[in-house]
CSV table of C-alpha atoms in Angstrom, one decimal:
chain,number,residue,atom,x,y,z
A,1,MET,CA,2.6,16.6,0.8
A,2,GLN,CA,0.7,14.0,-1.2
A,3,TRP,CA,1.8,10.9,-3.1
A,4,LEU,CA,-0.5,9.2,-5.7
A,5,ILE,CA,-0.4,5.5,-6.5
A,6,PRO,CA,-3.0,5.1,-9.3
A,7,ASP,CA,-2.4,1.4,-10.3
A,8,CYS,CA,-3.1,-0.9,-7.3
A,9,TYR,CA,-4.5,-4.4,-7.7
A,10,TRP,CA,-4.7,-7.5,-5.5
A,11,PRO,CA,-5.2,-10.6,-7.7
A,12,ALA,CA,-8.4,-12.6,-7.2
A,13,VAL,CA,-6.6,-15.8,-8.1
A,14,THR,CA,-5.1,-17.5,-5.0
A,15,THR,CA,-2.0,-19.6,-5.1
A,16,ASP,CA,-1.0,-23.0,-3.7
A,17,GLY,CA,2.4,-21.8,-2.6
A,18,GLU,CA,3.4,-20.4,0.8
A,19,TYR,CA,4.1,-17.0,-0.6
A,20,VAL,CA,0.9,-15.1,-1.2
A,21,SER,CA,0.2,-12.3,-3.7
A,22,HIS,CA,0.2,-9.0,-2.0
A,23,GLU,CA,0.9,-5.3,-2.2
A,24,ALA,CA,2.8,-3.1,0.2
A,25,ILE,CA,3.3,0.6,0.6
A,26,CYS,CA,6.7,1.2,2.1
A,27,ILE,CA,7.4,4.5,3.8
A,28,LEU,CA,10.9,5.8,4.8
A,29,ASN,CA,10.9,8.6,7.4
A,30,THR,CA,14.4,10.2,7.5
A,31,ASN,CA,13.1,13.1,9.6
A,32,LEU,CA,14.2,13.7,13.2
A,33,LYS,CA,10.6,13.4,14.4
A,34,ALA,CA,7.8,10.9,13.9
A,35,VAL,CA,5.4,11.4,11.1
A,36,THR,CA,1.8,10.3,10.6
A,37,VAL,CA,0.6,9.3,7.2
A,38,ALA,CA,-3.1,8.9,6.1
A,39,LEU,CA,-4.1,6.6,3.3
A,40,THR,CA,-7.3,7.0,1.2
A,41,LEU,CA,-8.3,4.2,-1.2
A,42,TYR,CA,-10.2,5.1,-4.4
A,43,PHE,CA,-12.3,2.7,-6.5
A,44,GLU,CA,-14.1,2.8,-9.8
A,45,ASP,CA,-17.5,1.9,-8.5
A,46,ARG,CA,-17.7,2.8,-4.8
A,47,ASP,CA,-17.0,5.7,-2.5
A,48,PRO,CA,-13.4,6.2,-1.2
A,49,PHE,CA,-12.3,4.4,1.9
A,50,SER,CA,-10.4,6.6,4.4
A,51,GLY,CA,-9.3,6.5,8.0
A,52,ILE,CA,-6.1,4.4,7.5
A,53,GLU,CA,-3.4,6.2,9.5
A,54,ARG,CA,0.0,5.0,10.5
A,55,THR,CA,2.8,6.7,12.5
A,56,ILE,CA,6.4,6.1,11.4
A,57,PRO,CA,9.0,6.9,14.2
A,58,ALA,CA,11.9,9.2,13.4
A,59,GLN,CA,14.5,7.7,11.1
A,60,ARG,CA,12.6,4.5,10.6
A,61,THR,CA,10.7,2.7,7.8
A,62,LEU,CA,7.3,1.1,7.8
A,63,HIS,CA,5.8,-1.5,5.4
A,64,ILE,CA,2.0,-1.4,5.1
A,65,ARG,CA,0.7,-4.7,3.7
A,66,MET,CA,-2.5,-3.7,1.9
A,67,ASP,CA,-4.0,-7.3,2.3
A,68,GLN,CA,-3.6,-7.0,6.1
A,69,LEU,CA,-5.5,-3.8,6.8
A,70,GLU,CA,-8.1,-3.7,9.5
A,71,GLY,CA,-11.6,-4.1,8.2
A,72,ASP,CA,-10.4,-5.7,4.9
A,73,PRO,CA,-11.0,-2.6,2.7
A,74,VAL,CA,-9.0,-4.0,-0.2
A,75,PRO,CA,-11.1,-6.5,-2.3
A,76,ARG,CA,-9.4,-9.1,-4.5
A,77,GLY,CA,-9.6,-8.6,-8.2
A,78,VAL,CA,-10.7,-4.9,-8.1
A,79,PRO,CA,-8.5,-2.1,-9.4
A,80,TYR,CA,-8.0,0.8,-7.0
A,81,ALA,CA,-5.8,3.7,-6.2
A,82,VAL,CA,-4.2,5.1,-3.1
A,83,VAL,CA,-3.5,8.6,-2.0
A,84,VAL,CA,-0.9,9.0,0.8
A,85,ASP,CA,-1.0,12.3,2.7
A,86,CYS,CA,1.7,13.5,5.1
A,87,ASP,CA,2.8,16.9,6.3
A,88,GLN,CA,6.5,16.0,6.3
A,89,PRO,CA,8.8,14.9,3.5
A,90,ILE,CA,9.0,11.1,3.3
A,91,ALA,CA,9.8,8.5,0.6
A,92,VAL,CA,7.0,6.3,-0.6
A,93,GLN,CA,7.4,3.0,-2.5
A,94,TYR,CA,4.7,0.8,-3.8
A,95,THR,CA,5.4,-2.9,-4.5
A,96,ARG,CA,3.1,-5.6,-6.0
A,97,VAL,CA,4.0,-9.3,-5.7
A,98,ASP,CA,2.0,-11.5,-8.0
A,99,THR,CA,2.2,-15.2,-7.4
A,100,THR,CA,-0.7,-16.3,-9.5
A,101,GLN,CA,1.7,-18.0,-12.0
A,102,PRO,CA,4.6,-20.3,-11.4
A,103,ALA,CA,6.9,-17.6,-12.7
A,104,LEU,CA,6.6,-15.2,-9.7
A,105,ALA,CA,6.4,-11.5,-10.7
A,106,ILE,CA,7.3,-8.4,-8.7
A,107,GLY,CA,6.8,-4.8,-9.7
A,108,THR,CA,7.8,-1.8,-7.7
A,109,THR,CA,8.0,2.0,-8.1
A,110,ILE,CA,9.0,5.0,-5.9
A,111,VAL,CA,6.4,7.7,-6.0
């Protein structure tokens, strides 16, 4: 199974507050066994970045903060897309928190 998140973006502008702009991919595994998901990042001007894998235990959830991935593959201010692959049915939700303005914005969608 594959889930596509075509509109990802981590703002280049930093904030002075304690709550930082970020994105998260939230995965819900309602299966009776653990599942492993693989993420591939796609960019407009560079090769895809793959090799991001996470295991979600049975009947659990996992929130993957895109700004806290090993190797820092997500650059600030660059649009990108994510493909989530898994061989079991799961629910995938993408959330973007934008704190670049005093009026904090949050956007979310289930894919």
